[in-house]
JSON list of C-alpha atoms in Angstrom, two decimals:
[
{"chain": "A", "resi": 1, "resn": "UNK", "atom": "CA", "xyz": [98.26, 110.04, 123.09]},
{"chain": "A", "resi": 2, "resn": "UNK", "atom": "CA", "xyz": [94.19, 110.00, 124.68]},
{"chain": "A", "resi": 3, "resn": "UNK", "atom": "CA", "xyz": [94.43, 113.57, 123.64]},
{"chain": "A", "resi": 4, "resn": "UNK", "atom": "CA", "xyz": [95.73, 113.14, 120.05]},
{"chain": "A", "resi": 5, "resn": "UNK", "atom": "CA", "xyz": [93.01, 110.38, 119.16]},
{"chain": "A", "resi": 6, "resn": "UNK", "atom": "CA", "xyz": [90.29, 112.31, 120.89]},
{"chain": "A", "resi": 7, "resn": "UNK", "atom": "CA", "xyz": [91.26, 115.96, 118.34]},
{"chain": "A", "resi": 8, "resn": "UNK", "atom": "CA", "xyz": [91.71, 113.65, 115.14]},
{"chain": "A", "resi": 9, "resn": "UNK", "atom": "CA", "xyz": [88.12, 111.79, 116.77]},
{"chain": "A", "resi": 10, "resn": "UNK", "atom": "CA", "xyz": [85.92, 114.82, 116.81]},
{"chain": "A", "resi": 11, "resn": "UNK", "atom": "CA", "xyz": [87.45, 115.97, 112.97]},
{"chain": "A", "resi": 12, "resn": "UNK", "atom": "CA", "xyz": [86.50, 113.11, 112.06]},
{"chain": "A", "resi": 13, "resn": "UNK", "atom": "CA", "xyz": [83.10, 112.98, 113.53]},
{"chain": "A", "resi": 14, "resn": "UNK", "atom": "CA", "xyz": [82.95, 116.82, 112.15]},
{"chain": "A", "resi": 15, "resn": "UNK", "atom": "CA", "xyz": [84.33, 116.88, 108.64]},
{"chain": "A", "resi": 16, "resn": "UNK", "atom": "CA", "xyz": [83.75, 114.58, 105.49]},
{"chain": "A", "resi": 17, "resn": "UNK", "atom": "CA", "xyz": [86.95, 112.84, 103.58]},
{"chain": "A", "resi": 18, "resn": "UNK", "atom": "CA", "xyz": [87.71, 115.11, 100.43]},
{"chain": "A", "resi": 19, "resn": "UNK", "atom": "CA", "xyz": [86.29, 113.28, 97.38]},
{"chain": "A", "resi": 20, "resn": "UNK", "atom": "CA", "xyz": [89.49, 114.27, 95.70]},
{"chain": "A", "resi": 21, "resn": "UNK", "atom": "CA", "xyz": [91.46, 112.13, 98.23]},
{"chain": "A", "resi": 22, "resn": "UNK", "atom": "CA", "xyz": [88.87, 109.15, 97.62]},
{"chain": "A", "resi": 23, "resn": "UNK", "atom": "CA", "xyz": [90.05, 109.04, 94.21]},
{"chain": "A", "resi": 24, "resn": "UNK", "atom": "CA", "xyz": [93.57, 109.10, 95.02]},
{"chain": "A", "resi": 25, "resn": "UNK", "atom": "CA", "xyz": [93.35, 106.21, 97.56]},
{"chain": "A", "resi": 26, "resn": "UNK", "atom": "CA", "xyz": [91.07, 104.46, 95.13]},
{"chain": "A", "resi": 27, "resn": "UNK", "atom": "CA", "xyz": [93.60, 105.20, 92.46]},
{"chain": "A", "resi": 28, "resn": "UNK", "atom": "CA", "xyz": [96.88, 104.02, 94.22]},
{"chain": "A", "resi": 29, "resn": "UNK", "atom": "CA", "xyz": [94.87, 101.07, 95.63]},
{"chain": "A", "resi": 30, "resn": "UNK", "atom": "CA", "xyz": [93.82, 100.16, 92.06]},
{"chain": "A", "resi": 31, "resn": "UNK", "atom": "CA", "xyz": [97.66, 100.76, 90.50]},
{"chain": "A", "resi": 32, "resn": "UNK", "atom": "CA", "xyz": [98.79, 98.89, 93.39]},
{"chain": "A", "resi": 33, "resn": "UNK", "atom": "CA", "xyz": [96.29, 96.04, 92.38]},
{"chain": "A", "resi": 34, "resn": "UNK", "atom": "CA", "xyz": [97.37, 96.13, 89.10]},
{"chain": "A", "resi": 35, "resn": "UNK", "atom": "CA", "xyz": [101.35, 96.10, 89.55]},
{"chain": "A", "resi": 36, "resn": "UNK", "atom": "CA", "xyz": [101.07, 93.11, 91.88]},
{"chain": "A", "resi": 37, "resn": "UNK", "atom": "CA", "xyz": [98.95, 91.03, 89.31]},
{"chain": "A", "resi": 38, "resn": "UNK", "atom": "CA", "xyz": [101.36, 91.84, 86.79]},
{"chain": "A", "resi": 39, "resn": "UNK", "atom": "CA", "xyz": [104.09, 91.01, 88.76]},
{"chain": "A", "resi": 40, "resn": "UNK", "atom": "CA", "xyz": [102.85, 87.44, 89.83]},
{"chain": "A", "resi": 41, "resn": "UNK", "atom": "CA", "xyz": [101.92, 86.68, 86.42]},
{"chain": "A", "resi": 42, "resn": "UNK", "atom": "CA", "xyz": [105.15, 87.61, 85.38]},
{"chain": "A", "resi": 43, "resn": "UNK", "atom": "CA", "xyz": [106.57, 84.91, 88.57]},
{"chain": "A", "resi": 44, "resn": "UNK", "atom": "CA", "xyz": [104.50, 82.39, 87.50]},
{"chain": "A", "resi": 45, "resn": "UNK", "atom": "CA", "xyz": [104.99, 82.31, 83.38]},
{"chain": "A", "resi": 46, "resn": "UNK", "atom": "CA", "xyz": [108.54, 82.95, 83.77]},
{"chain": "A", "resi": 47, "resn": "UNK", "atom": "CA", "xyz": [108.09, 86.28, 81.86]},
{"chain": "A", "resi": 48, "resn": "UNK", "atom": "CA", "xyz": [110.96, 88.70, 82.08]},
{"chain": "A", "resi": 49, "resn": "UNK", "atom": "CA", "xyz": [109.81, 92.31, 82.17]},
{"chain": "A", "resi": 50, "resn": "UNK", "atom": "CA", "xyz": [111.80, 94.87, 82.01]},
{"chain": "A", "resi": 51, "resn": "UNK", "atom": "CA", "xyz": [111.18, 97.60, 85.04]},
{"chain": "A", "resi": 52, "resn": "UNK", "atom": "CA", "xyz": [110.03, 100.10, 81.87]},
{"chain": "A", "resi": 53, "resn": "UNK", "atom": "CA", "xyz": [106.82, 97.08, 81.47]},
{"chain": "A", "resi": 54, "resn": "UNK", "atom": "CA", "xyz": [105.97, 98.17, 85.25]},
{"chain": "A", "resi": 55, "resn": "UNK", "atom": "CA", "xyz": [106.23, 101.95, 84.40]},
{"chain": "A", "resi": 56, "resn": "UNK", "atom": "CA", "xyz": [104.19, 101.77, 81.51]},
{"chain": "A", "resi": 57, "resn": "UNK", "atom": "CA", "xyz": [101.69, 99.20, 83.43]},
{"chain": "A", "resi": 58, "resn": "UNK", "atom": "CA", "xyz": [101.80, 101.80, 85.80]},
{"chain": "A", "resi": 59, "resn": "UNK", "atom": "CA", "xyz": [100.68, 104.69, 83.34]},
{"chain": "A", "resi": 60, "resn": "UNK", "atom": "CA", "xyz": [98.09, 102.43, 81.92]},
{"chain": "A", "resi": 61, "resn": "UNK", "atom": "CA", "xyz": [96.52, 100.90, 85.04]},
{"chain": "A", "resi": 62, "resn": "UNK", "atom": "CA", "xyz": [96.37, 104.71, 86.57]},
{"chain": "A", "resi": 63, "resn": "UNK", "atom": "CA", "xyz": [94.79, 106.67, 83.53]},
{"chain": "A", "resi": 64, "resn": "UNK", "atom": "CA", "xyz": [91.94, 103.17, 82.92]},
{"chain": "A", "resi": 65, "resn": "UNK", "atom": "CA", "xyz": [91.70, 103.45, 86.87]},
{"chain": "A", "resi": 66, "resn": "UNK", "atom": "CA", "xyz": [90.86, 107.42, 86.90]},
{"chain": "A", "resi": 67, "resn": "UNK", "atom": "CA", "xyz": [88.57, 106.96, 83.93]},
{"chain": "A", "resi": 68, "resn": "UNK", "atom": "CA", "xyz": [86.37, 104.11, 85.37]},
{"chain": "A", "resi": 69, "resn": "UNK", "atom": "CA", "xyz": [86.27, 106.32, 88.91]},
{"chain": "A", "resi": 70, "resn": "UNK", "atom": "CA", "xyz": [85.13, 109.54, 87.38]},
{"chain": "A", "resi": 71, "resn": "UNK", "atom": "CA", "xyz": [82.59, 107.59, 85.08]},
{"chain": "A", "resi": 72, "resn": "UNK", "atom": "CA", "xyz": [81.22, 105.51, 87.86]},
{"chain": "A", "resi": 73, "resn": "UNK", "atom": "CA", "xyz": [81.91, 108.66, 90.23]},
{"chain": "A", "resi": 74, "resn": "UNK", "atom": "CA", "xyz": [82.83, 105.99, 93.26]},
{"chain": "A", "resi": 75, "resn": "UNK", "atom": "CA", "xyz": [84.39, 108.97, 94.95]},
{"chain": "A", "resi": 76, "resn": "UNK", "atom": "CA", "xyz": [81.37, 111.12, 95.41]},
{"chain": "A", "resi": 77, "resn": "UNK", "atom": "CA", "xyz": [80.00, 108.55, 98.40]},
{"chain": "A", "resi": 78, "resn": "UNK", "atom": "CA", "xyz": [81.01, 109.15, 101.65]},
{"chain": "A", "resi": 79, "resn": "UNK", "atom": "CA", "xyz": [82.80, 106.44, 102.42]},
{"chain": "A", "resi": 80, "resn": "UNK", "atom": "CA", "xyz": [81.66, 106.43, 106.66]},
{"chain": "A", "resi": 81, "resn": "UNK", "atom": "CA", "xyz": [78.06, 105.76, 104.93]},
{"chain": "A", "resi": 82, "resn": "UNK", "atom": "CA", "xyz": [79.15, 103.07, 102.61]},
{"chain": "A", "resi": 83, "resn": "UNK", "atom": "CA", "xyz": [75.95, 100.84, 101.15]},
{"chain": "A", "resi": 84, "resn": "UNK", "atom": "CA", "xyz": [75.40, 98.17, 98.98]},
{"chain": "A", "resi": 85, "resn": "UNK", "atom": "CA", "xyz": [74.55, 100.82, 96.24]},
{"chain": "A", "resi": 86, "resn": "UNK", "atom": "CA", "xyz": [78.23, 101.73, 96.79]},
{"chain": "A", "resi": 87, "resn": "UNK", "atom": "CA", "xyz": [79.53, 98.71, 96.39]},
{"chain": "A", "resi": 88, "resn": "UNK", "atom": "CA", "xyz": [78.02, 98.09, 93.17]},
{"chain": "A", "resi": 89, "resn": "UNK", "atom": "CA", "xyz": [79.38, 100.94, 91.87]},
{"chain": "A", "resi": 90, "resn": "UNK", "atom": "CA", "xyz": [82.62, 99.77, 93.09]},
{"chain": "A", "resi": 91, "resn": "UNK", "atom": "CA", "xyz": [82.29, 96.61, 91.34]},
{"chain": "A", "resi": 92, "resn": "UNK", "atom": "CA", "xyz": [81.11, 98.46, 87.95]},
{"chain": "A", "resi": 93, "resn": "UNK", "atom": "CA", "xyz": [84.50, 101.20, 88.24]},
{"chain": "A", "resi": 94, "resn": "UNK", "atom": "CA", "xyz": [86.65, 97.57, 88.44]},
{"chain": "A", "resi": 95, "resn": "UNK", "atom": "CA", "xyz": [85.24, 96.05, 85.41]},
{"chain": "A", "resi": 96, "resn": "UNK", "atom": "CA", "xyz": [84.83, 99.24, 83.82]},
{"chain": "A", "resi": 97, "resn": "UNK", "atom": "CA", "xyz": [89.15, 99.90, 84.49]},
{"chain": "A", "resi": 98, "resn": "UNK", "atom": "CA", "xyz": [89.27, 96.19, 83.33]},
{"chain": "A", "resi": 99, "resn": "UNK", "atom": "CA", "xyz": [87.67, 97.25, 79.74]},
{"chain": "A", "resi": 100, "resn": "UNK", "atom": "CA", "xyz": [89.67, 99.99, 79.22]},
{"chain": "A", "resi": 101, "resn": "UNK", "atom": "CA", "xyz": [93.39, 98.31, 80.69]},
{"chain": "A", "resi": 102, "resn": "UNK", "atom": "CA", "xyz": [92.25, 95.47, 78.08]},
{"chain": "A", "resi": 103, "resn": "UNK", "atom": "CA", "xyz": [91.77, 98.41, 75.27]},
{"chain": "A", "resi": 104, "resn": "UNK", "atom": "CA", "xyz": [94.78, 100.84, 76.52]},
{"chain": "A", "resi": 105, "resn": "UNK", "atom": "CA", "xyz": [97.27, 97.54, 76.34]},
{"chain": "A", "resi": 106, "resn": "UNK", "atom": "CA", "xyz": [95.73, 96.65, 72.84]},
{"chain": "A", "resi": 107, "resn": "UNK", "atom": "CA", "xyz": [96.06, 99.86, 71.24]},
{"chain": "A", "resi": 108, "resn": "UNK", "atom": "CA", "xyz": [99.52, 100.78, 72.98]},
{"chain": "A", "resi": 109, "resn": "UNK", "atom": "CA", "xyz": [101.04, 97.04, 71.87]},
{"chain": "A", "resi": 110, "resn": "UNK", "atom": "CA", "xyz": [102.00, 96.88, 75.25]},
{"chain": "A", "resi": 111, "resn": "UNK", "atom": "CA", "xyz": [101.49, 93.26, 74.80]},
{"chain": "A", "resi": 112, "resn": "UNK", "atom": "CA", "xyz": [104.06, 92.58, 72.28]},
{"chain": "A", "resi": 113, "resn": "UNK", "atom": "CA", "xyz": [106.19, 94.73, 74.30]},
{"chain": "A", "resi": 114, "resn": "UNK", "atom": "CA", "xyz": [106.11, 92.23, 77.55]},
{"chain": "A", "resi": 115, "resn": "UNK", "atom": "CA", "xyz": [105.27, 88.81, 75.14]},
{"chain": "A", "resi": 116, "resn": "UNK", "atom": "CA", "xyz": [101.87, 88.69, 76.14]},
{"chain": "A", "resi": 117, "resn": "UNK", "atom": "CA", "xyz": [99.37, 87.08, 73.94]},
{"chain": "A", "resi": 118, "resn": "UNK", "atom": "CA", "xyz": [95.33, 88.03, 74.11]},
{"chain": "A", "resi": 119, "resn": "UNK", "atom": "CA", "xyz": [94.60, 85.12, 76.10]},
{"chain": "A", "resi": 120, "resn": "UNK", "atom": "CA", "xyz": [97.26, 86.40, 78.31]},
{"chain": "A", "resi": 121, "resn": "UNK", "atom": "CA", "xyz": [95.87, 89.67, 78.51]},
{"chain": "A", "resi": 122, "resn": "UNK", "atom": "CA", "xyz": [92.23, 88.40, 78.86]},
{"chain": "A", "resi": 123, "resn": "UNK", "atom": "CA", "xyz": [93.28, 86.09, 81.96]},
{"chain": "A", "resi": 124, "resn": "UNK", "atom": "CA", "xyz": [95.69, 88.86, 83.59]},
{"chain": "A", "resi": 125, "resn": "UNK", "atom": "CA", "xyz": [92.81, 91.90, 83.29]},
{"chain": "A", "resi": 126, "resn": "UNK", "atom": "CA", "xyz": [90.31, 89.30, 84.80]},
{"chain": "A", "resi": 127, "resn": "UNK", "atom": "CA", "xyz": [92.29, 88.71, 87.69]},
{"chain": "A", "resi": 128, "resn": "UNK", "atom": "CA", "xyz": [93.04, 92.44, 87.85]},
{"chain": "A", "resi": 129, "resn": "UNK", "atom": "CA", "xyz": [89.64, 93.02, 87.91]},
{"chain": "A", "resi": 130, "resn": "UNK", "atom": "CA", "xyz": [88.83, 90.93, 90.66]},
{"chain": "A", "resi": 131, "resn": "UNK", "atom": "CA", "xyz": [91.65, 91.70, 92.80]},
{"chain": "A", "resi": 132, "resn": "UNK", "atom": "CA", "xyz": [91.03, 95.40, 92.06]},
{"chain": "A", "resi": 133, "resn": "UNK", "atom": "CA", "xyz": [87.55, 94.87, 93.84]},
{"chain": "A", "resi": 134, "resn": "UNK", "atom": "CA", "xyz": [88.69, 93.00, 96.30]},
{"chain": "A", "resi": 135, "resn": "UNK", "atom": "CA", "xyz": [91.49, 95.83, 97.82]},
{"chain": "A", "resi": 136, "resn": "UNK", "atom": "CA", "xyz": [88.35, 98.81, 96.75]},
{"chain": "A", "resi": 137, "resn": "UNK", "atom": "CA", "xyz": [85.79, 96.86, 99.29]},
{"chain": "A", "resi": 138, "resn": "UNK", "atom": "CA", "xyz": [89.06, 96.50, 101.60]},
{"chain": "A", "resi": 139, "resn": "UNK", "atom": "CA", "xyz": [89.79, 99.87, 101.71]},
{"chain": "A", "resi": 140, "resn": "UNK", "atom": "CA", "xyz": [86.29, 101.16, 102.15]},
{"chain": "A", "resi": 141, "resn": "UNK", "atom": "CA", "xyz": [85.81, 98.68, 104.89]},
{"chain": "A", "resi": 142, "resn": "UNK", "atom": "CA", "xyz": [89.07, 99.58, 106.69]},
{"chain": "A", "resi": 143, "resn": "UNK", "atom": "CA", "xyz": [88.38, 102.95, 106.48]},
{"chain": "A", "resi": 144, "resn": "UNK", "atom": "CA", "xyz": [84.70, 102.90, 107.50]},
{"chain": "A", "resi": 145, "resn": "UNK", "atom": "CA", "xyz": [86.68, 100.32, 110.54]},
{"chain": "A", "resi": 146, "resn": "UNK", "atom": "CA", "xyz": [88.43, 103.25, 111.59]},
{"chain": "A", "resi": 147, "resn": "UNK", "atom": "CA", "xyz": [85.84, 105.83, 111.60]},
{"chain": "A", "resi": 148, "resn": "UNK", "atom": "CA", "xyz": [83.53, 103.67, 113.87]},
{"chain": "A", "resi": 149, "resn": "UNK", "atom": "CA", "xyz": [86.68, 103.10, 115.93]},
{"chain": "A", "resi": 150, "resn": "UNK", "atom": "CA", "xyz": [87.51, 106.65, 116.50]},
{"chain": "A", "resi": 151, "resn": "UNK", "atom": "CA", "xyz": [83.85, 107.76, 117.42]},
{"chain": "A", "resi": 152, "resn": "UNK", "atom": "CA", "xyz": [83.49, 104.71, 119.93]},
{"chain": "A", "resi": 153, "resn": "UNK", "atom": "CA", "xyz": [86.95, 105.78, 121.63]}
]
């Protein structure tokens, strides 16, 4: 086991995450984000949706999530260096996906779909954008967590 965590220890301490798999982990963590707040939303307002609403939520959260990532490039940082600077670009991809979810669901009348209203949608891509920060900071923190934790073993 010693020997195991000292290999994967010196890759680490040797070679720099992909920025390609930053985006996906950012991505799935921002999807995830998204699925859950639709999900409780749905819980709390009694809303049936049909599993399609969380396959098209799905389409819509990923494609707003990739856009705000590539225009805010959060994935070119490396994520063992993490700053402040970082972290305000993590905030700006979040309420940049929140923009275009809000847009995306307007345009695709995924609303009327699922019986949302624009209030609705307002209040839902709100908390989606603050929950979408909160597991991006989590992430890069957990990660960052593990790469200080390898090196010190």
């Amino acid at each position: 086991m010693n020997r195991t965590v000292n290999k994967l220890a010196g890759y680490v301490e040797s070679h720099y995450v992909s920025r390609y798999w930053i985006l996906l982990i950012d991505t799935i963590g921002s999807v995830c984000a998204s699925l859950l707040i639709l999900f409780t939303v749905a819980m709390l307002t009694h809303l049936a949706v049909p599993f399609v609403g969380y396959i098209y939520l799905l389409g819509i959260a990923a494609t707003a999530s990739v856009l705000s990532f590539i225009i805010t490039r959060t994935y070119a940082s490396i994520i063992r260096h993490t700053t402040m600077r970082d972290l305000v670009r993590v905030a700006a991809a979040a309420f940049c996906k929140g923009v275009f979810m809000f847009f995306l669901v307007m345009l695709s009348q995924f609303d009327a779909f699922i019986g949302f209203d624009v209030s609705d949608i307002w209040a839902s891509v709100l908390v989606d954008v603050v929950f979408t920060l909160f597991v991006l900071v989590l992430v890069r923190v957990g990660l960052n967590s593990f790469y200080h934790y390898l090196i010190g073993y």
